[in-house]
Coordinates of N, CA and C in Angstrom, one line a residue:
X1 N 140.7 119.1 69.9 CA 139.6 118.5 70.6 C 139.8 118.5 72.1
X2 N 139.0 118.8 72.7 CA 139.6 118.6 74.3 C 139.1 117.6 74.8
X3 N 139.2 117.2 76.4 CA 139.1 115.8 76.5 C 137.4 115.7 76.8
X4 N 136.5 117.1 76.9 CA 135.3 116.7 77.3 C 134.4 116.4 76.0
X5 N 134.9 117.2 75.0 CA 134.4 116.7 73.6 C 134.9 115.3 73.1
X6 N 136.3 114.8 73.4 CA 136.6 113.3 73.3 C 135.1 112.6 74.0
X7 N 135.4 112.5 75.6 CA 134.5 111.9 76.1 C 132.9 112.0 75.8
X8 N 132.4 112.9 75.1 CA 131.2 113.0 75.0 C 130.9 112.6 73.2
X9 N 131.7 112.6 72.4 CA 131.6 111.8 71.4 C 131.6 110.4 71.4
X10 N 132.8 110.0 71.6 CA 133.0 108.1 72.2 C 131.6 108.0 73.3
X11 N 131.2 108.4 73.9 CA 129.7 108.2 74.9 C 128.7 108.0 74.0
X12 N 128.7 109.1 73.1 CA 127.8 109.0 71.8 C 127.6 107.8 70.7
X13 N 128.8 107.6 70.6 CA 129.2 106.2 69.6 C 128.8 104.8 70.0
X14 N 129.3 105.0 71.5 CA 129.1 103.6 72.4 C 127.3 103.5 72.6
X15 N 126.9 104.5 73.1 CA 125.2 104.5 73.2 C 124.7 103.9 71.7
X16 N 125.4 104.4 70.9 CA 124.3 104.0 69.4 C 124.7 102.4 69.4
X17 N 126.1 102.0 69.1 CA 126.2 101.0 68.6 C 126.4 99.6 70.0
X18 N 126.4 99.8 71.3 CA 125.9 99.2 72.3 C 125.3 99.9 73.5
X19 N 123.8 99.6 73.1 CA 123.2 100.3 74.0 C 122.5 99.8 75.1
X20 N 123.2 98.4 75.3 CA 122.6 97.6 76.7 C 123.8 96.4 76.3
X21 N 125.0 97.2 76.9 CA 126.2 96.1 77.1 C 126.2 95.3 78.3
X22 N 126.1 94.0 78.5 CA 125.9 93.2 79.6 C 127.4 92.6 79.6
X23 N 127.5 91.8 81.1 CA 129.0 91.2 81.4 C 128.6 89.9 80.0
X24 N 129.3 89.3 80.6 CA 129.5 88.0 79.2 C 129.8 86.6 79.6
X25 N 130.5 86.9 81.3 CA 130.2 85.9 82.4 C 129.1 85.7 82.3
X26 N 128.5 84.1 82.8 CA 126.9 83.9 82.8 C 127.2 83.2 84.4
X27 N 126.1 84.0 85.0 CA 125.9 83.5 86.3 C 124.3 83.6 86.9
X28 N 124.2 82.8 88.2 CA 122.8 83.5 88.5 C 122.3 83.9 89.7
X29 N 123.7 84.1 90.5 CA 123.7 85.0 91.7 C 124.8 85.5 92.0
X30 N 124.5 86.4 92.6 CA 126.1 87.0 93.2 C 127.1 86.4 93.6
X31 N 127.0 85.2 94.5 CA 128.1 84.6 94.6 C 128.2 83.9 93.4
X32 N 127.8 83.3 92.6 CA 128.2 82.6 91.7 C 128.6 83.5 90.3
X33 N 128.6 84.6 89.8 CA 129.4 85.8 89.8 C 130.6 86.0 89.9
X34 N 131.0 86.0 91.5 CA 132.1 86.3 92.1 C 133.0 85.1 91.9
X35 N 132.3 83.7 91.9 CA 133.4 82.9 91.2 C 133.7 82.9 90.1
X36 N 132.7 83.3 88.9 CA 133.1 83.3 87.7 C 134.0 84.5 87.7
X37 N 134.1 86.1 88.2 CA 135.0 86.5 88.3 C 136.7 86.6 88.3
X38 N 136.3 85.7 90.1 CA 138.0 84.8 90.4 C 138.7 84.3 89.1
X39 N 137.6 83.6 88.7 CA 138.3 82.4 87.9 C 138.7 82.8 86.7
X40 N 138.1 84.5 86.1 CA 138.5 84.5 84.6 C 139.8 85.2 84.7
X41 N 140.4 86.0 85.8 CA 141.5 86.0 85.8 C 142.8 85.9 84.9
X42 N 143.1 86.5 84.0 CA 144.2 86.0 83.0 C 143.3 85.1 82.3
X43 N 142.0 84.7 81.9 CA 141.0 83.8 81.0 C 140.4 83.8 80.5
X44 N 140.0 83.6 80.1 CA 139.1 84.0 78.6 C 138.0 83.7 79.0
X45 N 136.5 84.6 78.9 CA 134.9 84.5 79.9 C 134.2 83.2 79.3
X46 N 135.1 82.5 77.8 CA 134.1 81.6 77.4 C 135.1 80.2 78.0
X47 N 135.9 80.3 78.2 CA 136.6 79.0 79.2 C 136.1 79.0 80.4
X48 N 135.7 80.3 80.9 CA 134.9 80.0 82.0 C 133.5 80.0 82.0
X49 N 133.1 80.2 81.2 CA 131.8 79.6 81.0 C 131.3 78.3 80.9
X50 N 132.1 77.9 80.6 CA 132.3 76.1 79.9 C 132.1 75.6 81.4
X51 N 133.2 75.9 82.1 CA 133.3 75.1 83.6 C 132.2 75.6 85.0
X52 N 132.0 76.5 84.6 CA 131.1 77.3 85.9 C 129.9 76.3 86.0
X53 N 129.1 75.9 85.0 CA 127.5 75.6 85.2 C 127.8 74.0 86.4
X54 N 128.6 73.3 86.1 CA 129.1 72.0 86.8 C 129.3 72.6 88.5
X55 N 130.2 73.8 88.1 CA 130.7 74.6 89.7 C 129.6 74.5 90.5
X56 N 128.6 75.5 89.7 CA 127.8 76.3 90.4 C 126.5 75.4 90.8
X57 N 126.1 74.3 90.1 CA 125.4 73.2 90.4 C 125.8 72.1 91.9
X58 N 127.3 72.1 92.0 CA 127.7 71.6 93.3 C 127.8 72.4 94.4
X59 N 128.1 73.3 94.2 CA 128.4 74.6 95.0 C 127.8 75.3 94.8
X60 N 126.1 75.7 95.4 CA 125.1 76.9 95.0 C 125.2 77.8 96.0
X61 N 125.6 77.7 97.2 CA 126.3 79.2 98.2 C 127.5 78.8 99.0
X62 N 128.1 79.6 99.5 CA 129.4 80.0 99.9 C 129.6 78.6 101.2
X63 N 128.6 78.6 101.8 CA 128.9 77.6 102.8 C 129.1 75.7 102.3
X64 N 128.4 75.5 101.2 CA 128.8 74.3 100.6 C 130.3 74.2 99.9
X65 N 130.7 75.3 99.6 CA 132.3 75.6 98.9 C 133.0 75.6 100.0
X66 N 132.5 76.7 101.0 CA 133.8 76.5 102.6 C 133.8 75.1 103.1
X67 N 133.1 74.1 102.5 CA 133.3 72.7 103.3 C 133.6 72.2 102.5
X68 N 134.2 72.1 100.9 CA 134.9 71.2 100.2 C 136.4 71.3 100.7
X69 N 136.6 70.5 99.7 CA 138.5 70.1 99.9 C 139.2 71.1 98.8
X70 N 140.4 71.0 99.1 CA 141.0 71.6 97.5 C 140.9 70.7 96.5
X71 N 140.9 69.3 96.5 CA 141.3 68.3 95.5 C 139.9 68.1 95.1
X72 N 138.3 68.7 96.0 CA 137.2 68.2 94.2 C 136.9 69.4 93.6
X73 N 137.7 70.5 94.3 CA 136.9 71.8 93.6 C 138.2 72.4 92.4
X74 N 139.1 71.5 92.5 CA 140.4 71.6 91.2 C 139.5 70.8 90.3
X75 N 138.9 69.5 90.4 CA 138.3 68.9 89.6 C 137.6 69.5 88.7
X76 N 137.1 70.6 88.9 CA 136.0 71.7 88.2 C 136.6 72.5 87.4
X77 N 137.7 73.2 88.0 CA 138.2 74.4 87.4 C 139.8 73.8 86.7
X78 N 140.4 72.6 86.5 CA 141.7 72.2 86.6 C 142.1 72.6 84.9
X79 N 140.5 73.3 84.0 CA 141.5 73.8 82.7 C 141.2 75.1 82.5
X80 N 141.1 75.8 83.5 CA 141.6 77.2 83.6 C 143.0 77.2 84.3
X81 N 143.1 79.0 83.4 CA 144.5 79.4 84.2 C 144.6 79.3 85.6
X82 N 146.1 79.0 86.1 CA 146.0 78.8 87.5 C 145.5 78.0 88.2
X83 N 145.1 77.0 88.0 CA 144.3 76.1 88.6 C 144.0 76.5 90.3
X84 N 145.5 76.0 90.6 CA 146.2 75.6 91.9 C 145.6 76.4 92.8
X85 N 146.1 77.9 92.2 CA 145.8 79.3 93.1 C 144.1 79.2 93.3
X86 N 143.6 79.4 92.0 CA 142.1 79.9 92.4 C 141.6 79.2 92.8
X87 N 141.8 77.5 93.0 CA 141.0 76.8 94.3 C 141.1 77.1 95.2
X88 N 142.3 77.8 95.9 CA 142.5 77.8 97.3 C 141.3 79.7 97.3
X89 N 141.4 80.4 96.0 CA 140.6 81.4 96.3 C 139.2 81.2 96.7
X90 N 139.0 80.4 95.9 CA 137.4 80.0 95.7 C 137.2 79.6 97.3
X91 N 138.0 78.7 98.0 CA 137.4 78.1 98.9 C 137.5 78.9 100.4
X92 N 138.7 79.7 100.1 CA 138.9 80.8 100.9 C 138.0 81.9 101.2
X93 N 137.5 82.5 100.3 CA 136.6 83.5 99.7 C 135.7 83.2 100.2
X94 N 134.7 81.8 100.2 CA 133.5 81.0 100.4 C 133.7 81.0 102.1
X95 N 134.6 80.4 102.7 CA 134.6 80.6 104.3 C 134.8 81.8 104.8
X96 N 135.2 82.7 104.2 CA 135.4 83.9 105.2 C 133.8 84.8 104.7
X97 N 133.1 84.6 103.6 CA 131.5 84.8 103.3 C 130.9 84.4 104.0
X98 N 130.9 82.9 104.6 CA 130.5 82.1 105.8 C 130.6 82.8 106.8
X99 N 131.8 82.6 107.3 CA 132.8 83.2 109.0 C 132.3 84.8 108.8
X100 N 132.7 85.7 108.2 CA 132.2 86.7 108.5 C 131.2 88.1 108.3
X101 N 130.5 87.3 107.1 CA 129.4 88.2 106.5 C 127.8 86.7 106.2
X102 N 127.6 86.1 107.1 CA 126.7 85.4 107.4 C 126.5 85.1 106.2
X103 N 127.1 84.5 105.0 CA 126.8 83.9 103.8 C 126.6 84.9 103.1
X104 N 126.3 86.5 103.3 CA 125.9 87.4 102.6 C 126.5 88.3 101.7
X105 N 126.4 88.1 100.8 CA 128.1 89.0 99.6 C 127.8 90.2 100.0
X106 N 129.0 91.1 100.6 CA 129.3 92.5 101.0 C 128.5 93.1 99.3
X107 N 128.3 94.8 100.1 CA 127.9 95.7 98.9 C 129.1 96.7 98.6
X108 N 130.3 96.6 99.1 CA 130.8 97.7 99.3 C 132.5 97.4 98.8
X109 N 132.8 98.5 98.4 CA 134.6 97.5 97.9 C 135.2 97.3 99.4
X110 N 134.8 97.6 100.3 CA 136.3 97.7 100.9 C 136.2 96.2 101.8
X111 N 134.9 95.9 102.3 CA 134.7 94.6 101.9 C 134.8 93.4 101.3
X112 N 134.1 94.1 100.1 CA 134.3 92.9 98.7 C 136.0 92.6 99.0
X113 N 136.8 93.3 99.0 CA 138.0 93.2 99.1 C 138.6 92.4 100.4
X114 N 138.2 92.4 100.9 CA 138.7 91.3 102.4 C 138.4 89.6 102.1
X115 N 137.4 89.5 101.0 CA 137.8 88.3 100.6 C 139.0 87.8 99.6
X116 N 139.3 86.8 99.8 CA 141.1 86.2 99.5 C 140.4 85.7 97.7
X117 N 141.6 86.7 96.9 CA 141.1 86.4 95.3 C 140.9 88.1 95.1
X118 N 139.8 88.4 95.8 CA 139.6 89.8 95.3 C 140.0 91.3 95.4
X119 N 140.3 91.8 94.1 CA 141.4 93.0 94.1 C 140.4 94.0 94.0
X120 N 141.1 95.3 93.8 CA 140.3 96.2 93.0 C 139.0 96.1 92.0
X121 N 139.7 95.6 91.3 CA 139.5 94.9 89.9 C 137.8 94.1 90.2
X122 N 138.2 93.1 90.6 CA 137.1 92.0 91.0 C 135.7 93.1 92.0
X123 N 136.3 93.3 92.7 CA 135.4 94.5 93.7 C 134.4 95.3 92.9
X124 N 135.1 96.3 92.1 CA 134.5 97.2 91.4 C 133.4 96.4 90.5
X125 N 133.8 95.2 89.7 CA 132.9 94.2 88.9 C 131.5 93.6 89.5
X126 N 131.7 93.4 90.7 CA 130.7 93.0 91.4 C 129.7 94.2 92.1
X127 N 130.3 95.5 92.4 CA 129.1 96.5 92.4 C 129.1 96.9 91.4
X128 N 129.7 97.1 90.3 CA 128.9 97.4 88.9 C 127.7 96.6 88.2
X129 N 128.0 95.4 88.3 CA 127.5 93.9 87.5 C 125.8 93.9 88.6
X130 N 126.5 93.8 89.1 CA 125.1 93.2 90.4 C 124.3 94.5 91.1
X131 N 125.4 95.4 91.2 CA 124.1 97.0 92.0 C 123.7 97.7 91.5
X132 N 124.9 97.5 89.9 CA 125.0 98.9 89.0 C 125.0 100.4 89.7
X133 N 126.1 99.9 90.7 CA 127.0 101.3 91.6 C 128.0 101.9 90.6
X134 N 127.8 103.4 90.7 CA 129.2 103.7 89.4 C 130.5 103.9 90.0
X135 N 131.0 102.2 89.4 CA 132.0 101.2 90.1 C 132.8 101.1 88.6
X136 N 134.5 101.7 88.1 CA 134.7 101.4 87.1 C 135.9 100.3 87.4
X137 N 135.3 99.1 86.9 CA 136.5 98.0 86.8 C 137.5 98.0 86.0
X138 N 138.6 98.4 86.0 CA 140.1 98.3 85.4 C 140.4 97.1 84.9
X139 N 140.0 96.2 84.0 CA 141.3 95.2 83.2 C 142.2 95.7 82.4
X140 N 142.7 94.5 81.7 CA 144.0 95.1 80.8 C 143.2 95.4 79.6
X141 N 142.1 95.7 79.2 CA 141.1 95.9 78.2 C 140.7 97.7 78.3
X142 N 140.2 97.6 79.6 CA 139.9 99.1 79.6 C 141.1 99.6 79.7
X143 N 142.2 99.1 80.3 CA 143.5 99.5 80.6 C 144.0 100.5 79.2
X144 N 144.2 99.6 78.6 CA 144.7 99.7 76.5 C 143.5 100.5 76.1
X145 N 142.3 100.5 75.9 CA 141.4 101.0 75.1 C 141.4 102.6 75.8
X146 N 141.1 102.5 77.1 CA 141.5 103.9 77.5 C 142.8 105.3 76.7
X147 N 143.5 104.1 77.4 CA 144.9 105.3 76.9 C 145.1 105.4 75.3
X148 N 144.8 104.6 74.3 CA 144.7 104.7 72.7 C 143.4 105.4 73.1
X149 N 142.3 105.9 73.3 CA 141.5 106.4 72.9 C 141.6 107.9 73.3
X150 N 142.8 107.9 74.5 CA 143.0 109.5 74.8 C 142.0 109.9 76.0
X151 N 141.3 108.5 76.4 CA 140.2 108.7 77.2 C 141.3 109.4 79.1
X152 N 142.2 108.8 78.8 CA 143.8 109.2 80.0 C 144.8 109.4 79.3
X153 N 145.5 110.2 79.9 CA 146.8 110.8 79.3 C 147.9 109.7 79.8
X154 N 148.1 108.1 79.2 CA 148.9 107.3 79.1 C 149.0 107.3 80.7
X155 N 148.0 106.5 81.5 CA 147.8 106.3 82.7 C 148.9 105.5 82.7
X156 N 149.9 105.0 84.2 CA 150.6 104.0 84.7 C 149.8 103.1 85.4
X157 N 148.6 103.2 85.7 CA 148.4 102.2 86.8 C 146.7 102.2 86.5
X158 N 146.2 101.1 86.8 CA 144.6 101.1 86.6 C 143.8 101.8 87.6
X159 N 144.4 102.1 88.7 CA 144.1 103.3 89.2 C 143.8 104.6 89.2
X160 N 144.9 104.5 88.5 CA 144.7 105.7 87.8 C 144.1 106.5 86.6
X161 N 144.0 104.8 86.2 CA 142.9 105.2 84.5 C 141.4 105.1 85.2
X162 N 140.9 104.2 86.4 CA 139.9 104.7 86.8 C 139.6 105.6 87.6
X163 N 140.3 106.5 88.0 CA 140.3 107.7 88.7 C 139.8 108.7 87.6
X164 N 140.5 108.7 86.8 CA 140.2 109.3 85.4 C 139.0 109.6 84.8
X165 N 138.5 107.7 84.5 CA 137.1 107.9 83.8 C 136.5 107.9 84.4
X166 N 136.5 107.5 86.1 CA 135.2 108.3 86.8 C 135.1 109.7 87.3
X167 N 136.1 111.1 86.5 CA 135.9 111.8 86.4 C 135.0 112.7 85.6
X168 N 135.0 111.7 84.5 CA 135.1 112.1 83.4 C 133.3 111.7 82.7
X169 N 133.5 110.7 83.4 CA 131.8 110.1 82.4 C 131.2 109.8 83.4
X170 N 129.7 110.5 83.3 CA 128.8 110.7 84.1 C 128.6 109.4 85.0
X171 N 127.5 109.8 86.2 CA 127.7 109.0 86.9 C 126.9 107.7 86.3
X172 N 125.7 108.4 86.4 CA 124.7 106.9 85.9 C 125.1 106.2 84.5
X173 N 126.6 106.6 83.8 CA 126.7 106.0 82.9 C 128.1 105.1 83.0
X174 N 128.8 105.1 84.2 CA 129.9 104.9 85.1 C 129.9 103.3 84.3
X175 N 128.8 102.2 85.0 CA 128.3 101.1 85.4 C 128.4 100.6 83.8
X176 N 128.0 101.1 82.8 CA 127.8 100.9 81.1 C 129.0 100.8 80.5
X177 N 130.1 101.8 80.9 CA 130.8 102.0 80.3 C 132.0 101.8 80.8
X178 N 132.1 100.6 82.1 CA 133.1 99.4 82.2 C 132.4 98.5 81.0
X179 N 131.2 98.2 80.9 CA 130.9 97.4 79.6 C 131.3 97.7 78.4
X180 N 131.0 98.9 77.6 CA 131.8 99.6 76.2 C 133.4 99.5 76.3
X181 N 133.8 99.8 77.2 CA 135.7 99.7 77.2 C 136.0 98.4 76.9
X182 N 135.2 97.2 77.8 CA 136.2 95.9 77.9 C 136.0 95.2 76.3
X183 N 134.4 95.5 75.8 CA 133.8 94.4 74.8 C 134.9 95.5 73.4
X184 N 135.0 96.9 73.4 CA 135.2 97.1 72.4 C 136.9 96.5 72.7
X185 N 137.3 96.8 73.5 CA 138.9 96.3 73.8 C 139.2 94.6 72.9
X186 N 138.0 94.0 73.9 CA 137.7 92.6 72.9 C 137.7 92.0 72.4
X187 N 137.0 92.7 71.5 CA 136.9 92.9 69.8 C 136.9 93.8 69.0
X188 N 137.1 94.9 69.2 CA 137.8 95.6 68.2 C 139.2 96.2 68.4
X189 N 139.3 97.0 69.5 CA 141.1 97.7 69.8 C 141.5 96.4 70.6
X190 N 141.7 95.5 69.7 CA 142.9 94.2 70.1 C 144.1 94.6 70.3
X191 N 144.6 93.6 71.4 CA 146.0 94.5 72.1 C 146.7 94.3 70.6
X192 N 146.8 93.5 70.3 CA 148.0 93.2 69.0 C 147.7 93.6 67.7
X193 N 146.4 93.2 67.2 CA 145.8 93.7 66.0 C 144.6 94.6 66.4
X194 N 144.9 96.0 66.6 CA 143.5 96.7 66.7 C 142.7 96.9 65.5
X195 N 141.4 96.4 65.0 CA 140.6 96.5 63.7 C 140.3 97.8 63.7
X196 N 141.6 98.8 63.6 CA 141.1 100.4 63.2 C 139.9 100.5 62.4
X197 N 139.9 99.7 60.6 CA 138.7 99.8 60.0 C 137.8 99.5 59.9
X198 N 137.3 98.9 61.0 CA 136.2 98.2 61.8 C 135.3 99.2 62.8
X199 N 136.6 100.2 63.4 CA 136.0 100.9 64.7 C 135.5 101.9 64.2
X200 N 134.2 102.5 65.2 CA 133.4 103.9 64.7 C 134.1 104.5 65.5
X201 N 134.9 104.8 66.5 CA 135.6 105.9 67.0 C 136.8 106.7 66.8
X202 N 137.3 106.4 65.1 CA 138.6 106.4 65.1 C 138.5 108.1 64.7
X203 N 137.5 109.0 65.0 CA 137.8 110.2 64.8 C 138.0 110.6 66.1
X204 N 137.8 110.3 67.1 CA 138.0 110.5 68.5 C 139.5 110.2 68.8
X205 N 139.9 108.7 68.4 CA 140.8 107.9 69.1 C 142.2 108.8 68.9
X206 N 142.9 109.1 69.4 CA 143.9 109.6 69.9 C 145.0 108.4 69.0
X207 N 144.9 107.5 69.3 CA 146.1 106.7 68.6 C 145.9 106.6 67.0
X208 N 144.6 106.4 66.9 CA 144.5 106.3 65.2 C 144.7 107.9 64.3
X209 N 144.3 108.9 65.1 CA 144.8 110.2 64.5 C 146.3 110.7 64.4
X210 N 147.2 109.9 65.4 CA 148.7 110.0 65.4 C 149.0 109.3 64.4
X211 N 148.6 108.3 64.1 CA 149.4 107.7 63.0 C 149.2 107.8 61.8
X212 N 147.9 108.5 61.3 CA 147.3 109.2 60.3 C 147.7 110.3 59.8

């Protein structure tokens, strides 16, 4: 099989059986997005869903967050991972949105990136999610589902695995298919227990044919 018949089968699979994959963060603007972002960090999107609606109710744009304290905006987030850290992001991120992009969330990574919290990672999520720019966000989800799937030849670095798939799968489908990697990663190619007999791609997948 080579890797353009890989990729254009798994494209095939994903379209039938999610064909309007959405994030799973719930937000209702881009900055409020961008904190649910920060915050899922190493966390699970339904722990942060739990805490965001409270967040985003006291803090509805960047310049109400650049004037709190660290000690009431821990109050919000204090049973997620990290607490400590991502308050100082949140409030960081919020004044320098203020101070240097007039409250207005950048469209562009290199930007998105100059806010404190935000990596690669977070960057790409936010023009994918919000512009649907073909922006592929690397977690440890697409990270694992990639390389078992053969979609990269055993990338080292998420860089690398998105250098890859945005070689590889079309553009306007770029934006979709950060959604198909992370949900199937998810729930079905679990880092520890992958539900091989669950998944419709196991004729493609590279790892399930090695062990077969």
């Amino acid at each position: 099989m080579t890797i353009k018949q890989r990729y254009e089968g798994i494209i095939s699979v994903f379209k039938e059986i999610m064909p309007e994959p959405k994030t799973e963060l719930h937000y209702d603007t881009p900055f409020h997005l961008l904190l649910a972002v920060i915050l899922s960090a190493q966390c699970t999107d339904k722990r942060i869903n739990m805490v965001t609606p409270a967040l985003f109710e006291r803090f509805p744009d960047p310049e109400s967050l650049a004037a709190a304290s660290e000690e009431e905006v821990f109050e919000y987030i204090k049973s997620v991972t990290f607490p400590n850290n991502k308050t100082r992001h949140l409030i960081k991120a919020a004044r320098v949105l203020t101070d240097e992009f007039g409250g207005e969330m950048p469209t562009d990574i290199d930007n998105l990136m100059k806010l404190p919290g935000v990596g690669r990672k977070t960057a790409n999520v936010m023009l994918s999610v919000v512009w649907n720019k073909a922006a592929m966000a690397v977690d440890t989800h697409v990270f694992r589902v990639s390389n078992r799937l053969g979609l990269t030849n055993n990338s080292k670095t998420p860089l690398e695995t998105e250098k890859t798939l945005v070689k590889y799968i079309p553009e306007d489908l770029i934006s979709t298919a950060h959604h198909w990697l992370i949900l199937h990663g998810r729930y079905v190619c679990k880092a520890r227990k992958p539900e091989c007999l669950e998944c419709r791609l196991t004729q493609y997948c590279k790892m399930y044919n090695k062990k077969s």
